[in-house]
Amino acid sequence: MRIMLTVLGEQGDRDVVIEAADDATVALVAASLGAPEPLATVVRLPRARAPYGMSEPPARVSTATVGEPELWRNGKTLDPRAPARSVLRDGDKVTLDPDLARATVSEEPGGVAEVRVVGGPAAGTVHRLGLGVHVIGSDPMCAIAVSDPALAPEAATIRVTPDAITVEPIRRGAQTQRLKLKGRWAEEVAEMTARVEAREAARLPAHEQPQLDARPLTDQADWPEHALLACGSSLFTLTAIQPPDAHLAPRPEGGVAYNRPPRLRRPEAGRRFQRPAEP
């Protein structure tokens, strides 16, 4: 049995190759992954050359384990008595840390529609959308975050309802109501505040207005399927969720078998031309 896995840990992810007998269990794989790695050779310096506190020998750390490590896959613990080749597949994400169990979920996210980035620096990214409000922008906190320098931090808002999917631009430049200052220097402080706000607004880059189907998006509008939304230098399109077209079947020796339908065109029927007889 030979399986390639990605092991998630606090210090980072590592790709490992498991080579074991066909009857190896999950407990054996978990014990192998949880075994301590060999440490580097430590050279002790004399007290005169060692930094402060580095001349004492290190304290011994107990290597006794509380119990057998548990192996997590797809957010769930695996039965330690189950054969490894029946529950593990090539490319699976596993972990021994229960806190990282959610990171091993590899199933496709749910949703009712998806927005695809078809142009710009992040072209090829797909975002699944559920019911609710979603924001497009360059801010990492946005639901559809795109690292586009020409994209505003918050460019457009998508509203997904059971009846329709709409998109609208985010209004910018609306100033919040200032508090009325009182006192001797109230007018000077208000004038200075307005000057600073104008200077900061001038420093911000000017972002173009979003366009839907090559038309300026000025108000809330329905987003038709396959219509292009231009924000900054990125292009977005709205499509329905399509089921995966790849057929994967588990193999007895481990891994999965990929069967792709043929993409060859069917041969065209032969054409026969008959010349009519002369009158």
Short mmCIF file of C-alpha atoms in Angstrom, two decimals:
data_model
loop_
_atom_site.label_atom_id
_atom_site.label_comp_id
_atom_site.label_asym_id
_atom_site.label_seq_id
_atom_site.Cartn_x
_atom_site.Cartn_y
_atom_site.Cartn_z
CA MET A 1 0.00 0.00 0.00
CA ARG A 2 1.30 3.43 -0.98
CA ILE A 3 -0.71 6.55 -0.11
CA MET A 4 0.29 10.22 -0.27
CA LEU A 5 -1.21 12.41 2.47
CA THR A 6 -0.99 15.98 3.73
CA VAL A 7 -0.58 16.13 7.51
CA LEU A 8 -1.75 19.36 9.14
CA GLY A 9 0.01 20.57 12.27
CA GLU A 10 0.62 23.67 14.35
CA GLN A 11 4.07 24.14 12.83
CA GLY A 12 2.74 23.85 9.26
CA ASP A 13 1.65 21.27 6.74
CA ARG A 14 3.83 18.44 5.50
CA ASP A 15 3.37 16.00 2.65
CA VAL A 16 4.16 12.40 3.52
CA VAL A 17 4.14 9.11 1.66
CA ILE A 18 2.78 6.10 3.56
CA GLU A 19 4.25 2.74 2.54
CA ALA A 20 2.88 -0.14 4.57
CA ALA A 21 1.40 -3.59 4.27
CA ASP A 22 -2.06 -4.01 2.82
CA ASP A 23 -3.48 -4.95 6.22
CA ALA A 24 -2.08 -1.88 8.03
CA THR A 25 -4.61 -0.23 10.32
CA VAL A 26 -5.38 3.42 10.97
CA ALA A 27 -3.84 3.12 14.44
CA LEU A 28 -0.51 2.08 12.92
CA VAL A 29 -0.57 5.03 10.51
CA ALA A 30 -1.46 7.45 13.31
CA ALA A 31 1.35 6.11 15.49
CA SER A 32 3.82 6.56 12.64
CA LEU A 33 2.70 10.12 11.98
CA GLY A 34 2.82 11.00 15.67
CA ALA A 35 6.31 9.61 16.24
CA PRO A 36 8.84 12.30 17.23
CA GLU A 37 11.18 13.38 14.46
CA PRO A 38 14.95 13.04 14.94
CA LEU A 39 16.51 16.14 16.43
CA ALA A 40 19.64 17.89 15.25
CA THR A 41 23.00 17.39 16.97
CA VAL A 42 23.55 19.96 19.75
CA VAL A 43 27.10 21.17 20.42
CA ARG A 44 27.68 22.35 24.00
CA LEU A 45 29.99 25.31 24.47
CA PRO A 46 32.12 25.75 27.59
CA ARG A 47 30.81 28.03 30.32
CA ALA A 48 33.23 30.80 29.33
CA ARG A 49 31.90 30.97 25.75
CA ALA A 50 28.25 30.01 26.22
CA PRO A 51 25.64 32.77 26.47
CA TYR A 52 23.88 33.37 29.74
CA GLY A 53 21.75 30.44 30.76
CA MET A 54 22.93 28.20 27.89
CA SER A 55 25.60 26.26 29.76
CA GLU A 56 23.16 24.23 31.87
CA PRO A 57 21.95 20.93 30.39
CA PRO A 58 18.38 21.02 29.12
CA ALA A 59 15.62 19.61 31.28
CA ARG A 60 14.47 16.16 30.30
CA VAL A 61 11.05 16.03 28.73
CA SER A 62 8.91 12.99 29.32
CA THR A 63 8.13 11.12 26.10
CA ALA A 64 5.30 9.10 27.57
CA THR A 65 2.06 9.56 25.70
CA VAL A 66 -1.31 9.82 27.37
CA GLY A 67 -2.99 7.56 24.85
CA GLU A 68 -2.95 6.44 21.27
CA PRO A 69 -3.14 9.35 18.82
CA GLU A 70 -6.35 9.78 16.88
CA LEU A 71 -6.33 10.40 13.15
CA TRP A 72 -8.80 12.98 11.82
CA ARG A 73 -10.00 13.09 8.23
CA ASN A 74 -12.78 15.16 6.68
CA GLY A 75 -13.57 16.59 10.12
CA LYS A 76 -14.18 13.18 11.74
CA THR A 77 -12.09 10.67 13.64
CA LEU A 78 -11.22 7.44 11.89
CA ASP A 79 -11.74 4.04 13.46
CA PRO A 80 -8.27 2.94 14.62
CA ARG A 81 -9.10 -0.70 13.81
CA ALA A 82 -10.18 0.01 10.23
CA PRO A 83 -7.82 -0.86 7.37
CA ALA A 84 -5.97 2.25 6.27
CA ARG A 85 -6.38 1.60 2.56
CA SER A 86 -10.17 1.44 2.88
CA VAL A 87 -10.58 4.89 4.50
CA LEU A 88 -7.58 6.87 3.21
CA ARG A 89 -7.15 8.15 -0.33
CA ASP A 90 -4.34 9.88 -2.17
CA GLY A 91 -4.35 13.60 -1.46
CA ASP A 92 -6.38 13.42 1.77
CA LYS A 93 -5.77 15.99 4.49
CA VAL A 94 -5.33 14.43 7.92
CA THR A 95 -4.28 15.68 11.32
CA LEU A 96 -3.57 14.42 14.81
CA ASP A 97 -4.70 17.67 16.43
CA PRO A 98 -8.45 17.89 17.20
CA ASP A 99 -8.25 21.69 16.95
CA LEU A 100 -7.33 21.37 13.25
CA ALA A 101 -10.03 18.83 12.41
CA ARG A 102 -12.14 21.41 10.57
CA ALA A 103 -9.25 22.17 8.23
CA THR A 104 -9.33 18.59 6.93
CA VAL A 105 -12.80 18.96 5.40
CA SER A 106 -12.31 18.63 1.64
CA GLU A 107 -15.93 18.56 0.49
CA GLU A 108 -17.16 21.28 -1.80
CA PRO A 109 -18.86 24.17 0.00
CA GLY A 110 -22.59 24.50 -0.32
CA GLY A 111 -24.50 27.34 -1.89
CA VAL A 112 -27.14 28.29 -4.42
CA ALA A 113 -24.89 30.05 -6.96
CA GLU A 114 -21.26 30.79 -7.60
CA VAL A 115 -19.33 33.83 -8.75
CA ARG A 116 -16.35 33.14 -10.97
CA VAL A 117 -13.46 35.55 -11.46
CA VAL A 118 -12.85 35.39 -15.22
CA GLY A 119 -10.52 38.37 -15.58
CA GLY A 120 -7.92 40.24 -13.57
CA PRO A 121 -5.13 39.25 -11.19
CA ALA A 122 -7.26 36.58 -9.44
CA ALA A 123 -8.73 35.00 -12.58
CA GLY A 124 -9.78 31.39 -12.06
CA THR A 125 -11.09 31.78 -8.51
CA VAL A 126 -14.59 30.48 -7.75
CA HIS A 127 -16.71 31.69 -4.81
CA ARG A 128 -19.81 29.81 -3.66
CA LEU A 129 -22.64 32.02 -2.43
CA GLY A 130 -25.46 31.14 -0.08
CA LEU A 131 -28.55 33.09 0.81
CA GLY A 132 -27.67 36.50 2.24
CA VAL A 133 -25.56 39.55 1.50
CA HIS A 134 -22.04 39.28 0.08
CA VAL A 135 -19.52 42.06 -0.62
CA ILE A 136 -16.99 42.22 -3.45
CA GLY A 137 -13.81 44.13 -2.70
CA SER A 138 -10.07 44.05 -2.13
CA ASP A 139 -10.46 44.03 1.65
CA PRO A 140 -9.59 40.57 3.04
CA MET A 141 -12.71 40.72 5.21
CA CYS A 142 -15.00 40.75 2.16
CA ALA A 143 -16.89 37.59 1.25
CA ILE A 144 -15.42 37.80 -2.26
CA ALA A 145 -11.94 39.18 -1.57
CA VAL A 146 -9.84 39.83 -4.68
CA SER A 147 -6.26 41.09 -4.51
CA ASP A 148 -6.73 43.71 -7.22
CA PRO A 149 -4.95 47.07 -6.73
CA ALA A 150 -7.54 48.81 -8.91
CA LEU A 151 -10.45 47.38 -6.89
CA ALA A 152 -11.98 49.39 -4.07
CA PRO A 153 -11.94 47.89 -0.56
CA GLU A 154 -15.72 47.48 -0.90
CA ALA A 155 -16.90 47.76 -4.50
CA ALA A 156 -20.28 46.04 -4.84
CA THR A 157 -22.89 44.21 -2.79
CA ILE A 158 -24.58 41.00 -3.91
CA ARG A 159 -27.93 40.05 -2.42
CA VAL A 160 -28.95 36.41 -2.84
CA THR A 161 -32.62 35.66 -2.15
CA PRO A 162 -34.84 32.71 -3.08
CA ASP A 163 -36.43 34.87 -5.79
CA ALA A 164 -33.53 36.71 -7.43
CA ILE A 165 -29.87 37.68 -7.24
CA THR A 166 -29.17 41.40 -7.36
CA VAL A 167 -26.02 43.53 -7.30
CA GLU A 168 -25.60 47.16 -6.36
CA PRO A 169 -22.63 49.52 -5.97
CA ILE A 170 -21.45 50.63 -2.57
CA ARG A 171 -21.85 54.32 -2.02
CA ARG A 172 -18.62 56.05 -1.12
CA GLY A 173 -17.87 59.56 -0.11
CA ALA A 174 -20.83 59.94 2.22
CA GLN A 175 -19.49 61.90 5.16
CA THR A 176 -20.66 61.10 8.61
CA GLN A 177 -22.39 63.77 10.61
CA ARG A 178 -19.87 65.78 12.57
CA LEU A 179 -20.38 66.67 16.16
CA LYS A 180 -20.91 70.32 16.88
CA LEU A 181 -17.99 71.67 18.85
CA LYS A 182 -18.35 74.27 21.49
CA GLY A 183 -15.73 76.51 22.97
CA ARG A 184 -13.26 79.17 22.09
CA TRP A 185 -11.44 77.23 19.38
CA ALA A 186 -14.46 75.39 17.92
CA GLU A 187 -14.33 77.11 14.52
CA GLU A 188 -10.58 76.61 14.13
CA VAL A 189 -10.82 72.91 15.05
CA ALA A 190 -13.72 72.35 12.63
CA GLU A 191 -11.84 74.06 9.82
CA MET A 192 -8.70 72.04 10.50
CA THR A 193 -10.70 68.79 10.59
CA ALA A 194 -12.33 69.55 7.23
CA ARG A 195 -8.92 70.34 5.76
CA VAL A 196 -7.47 67.03 6.96
CA GLU A 197 -10.45 65.07 5.60
CA ALA A 198 -10.10 66.73 2.20
CA ARG A 199 -6.37 65.93 2.14
CA GLU A 200 -6.99 62.29 3.04
CA ALA A 201 -9.72 61.98 0.40
CA ALA A 202 -7.35 63.35 -2.24
CA ARG A 203 -4.77 60.68 -1.37
CA LEU A 204 -7.20 57.82 -1.94
CA PRO A 205 -7.04 56.33 -5.45
CA ALA A 206 -9.99 56.99 -7.71
CA HIS A 207 -11.82 53.71 -8.39
CA GLU A 208 -13.96 53.29 -11.45
CA GLN A 209 -17.65 52.68 -11.10
CA PRO A 210 -18.74 49.03 -11.45
CA GLN A 211 -20.27 48.05 -14.77
CA LEU A 212 -22.79 45.30 -15.47
CA ASP A 213 -22.94 44.12 -19.08
CA ALA A 214 -20.84 47.14 -20.17
CA ARG A 215 -23.32 49.54 -18.56
CA PRO A 216 -22.60 51.67 -15.48
CA LEU A 217 -24.09 50.18 -12.34
CA THR A 218 -25.71 53.08 -10.55
CA ASP A 219 -28.45 51.35 -8.58
CA GLN A 220 -29.59 47.90 -7.53
CA ALA A 221 -30.13 45.64 -10.54
CA ASP A 222 -30.75 41.98 -11.27
CA TRP A 223 -27.63 40.01 -12.15
CA PRO A 224 -28.47 37.68 -15.05
CA GLU A 225 -26.64 34.40 -15.39
CA HIS A 226 -23.37 34.59 -17.38
CA ALA A 227 -23.49 38.42 -17.34
CA LEU A 228 -20.14 40.14 -16.76
CA LEU A 229 -19.60 42.47 -13.81
CA ALA A 230 -16.53 44.72 -14.10
CA CYS A 231 -15.03 46.05 -10.86
CA GLY A 232 -11.60 47.60 -11.01
CA SER A 233 -9.51 45.49 -13.40
CA SER A 234 -11.39 42.27 -12.54
CA LEU A 235 -14.32 40.60 -14.28
CA PHE A 236 -16.92 38.49 -12.49
CA THR A 237 -19.65 36.26 -13.86
CA LEU A 238 -22.59 34.59 -12.14
CA THR A 239 -23.30 30.93 -12.90
CA ALA A 240 -25.32 28.10 -11.48
CA ILE A 241 -23.60 25.36 -9.50
CA GLN A 242 -22.75 22.43 -11.73
CA PRO A 243 -22.21 18.90 -10.40
CA PRO A 244 -18.69 17.50 -10.79
CA ASP A 245 -18.25 15.70 -14.09
CA ALA A 246 -15.30 13.55 -13.01
CA HIS A 247 -16.08 9.97 -12.04
CA LEU A 248 -13.87 8.79 -9.16
CA ALA A 249 -13.96 5.19 -7.99
CA PRO A 250 -11.95 3.81 -5.04
CA ARG A 251 -9.27 1.28 -5.93
CA PRO A 252 -8.71 -1.86 -3.84
CA GLU A 253 -4.99 -1.15 -3.48
CA GLY A 254 -5.60 2.43 -2.38
CA GLY A 255 -6.24 5.71 -4.09
CA VAL A 256 -8.94 6.48 -6.61
CA ALA A 257 -9.41 5.69 -10.27
CA TYR A 258 -10.29 8.60 -12.53
CA ASN A 259 -12.48 7.88 -15.52
CA ARG A 260 -13.04 10.72 -17.93
CA PRO A 261 -15.59 10.39 -20.71
CA PRO A 262 -14.11 10.59 -24.21
CA ARG A 263 -13.94 14.02 -25.77
CA LEU A 264 -13.65 12.87 -29.37
CA ARG A 265 -16.34 13.90 -31.75
CA ARG A 266 -18.44 11.24 -33.31
CA PRO A 267 -17.60 10.60 -36.95
CA GLU A 268 -19.89 12.45 -39.26
CA ALA A 269 -22.07 10.44 -41.56
CA GLY A 270 -20.67 10.15 -45.05
CA ARG A 271 -22.24 12.35 -47.67
CA ARG A 272 -23.07 11.09 -51.13
CA PHE A 273 -23.78 13.41 -54.02
CA GLN A 274 -25.69 12.15 -57.05
CA ARG A 275 -25.56 14.10 -60.22
CA PRO A 276 -28.89 14.30 -61.98
CA ALA A 277 -29.13 12.94 -65.51
CA GLU A 278 -29.11 15.37 -68.37
CA PRO A 279 -32.55 16.04 -69.87
#
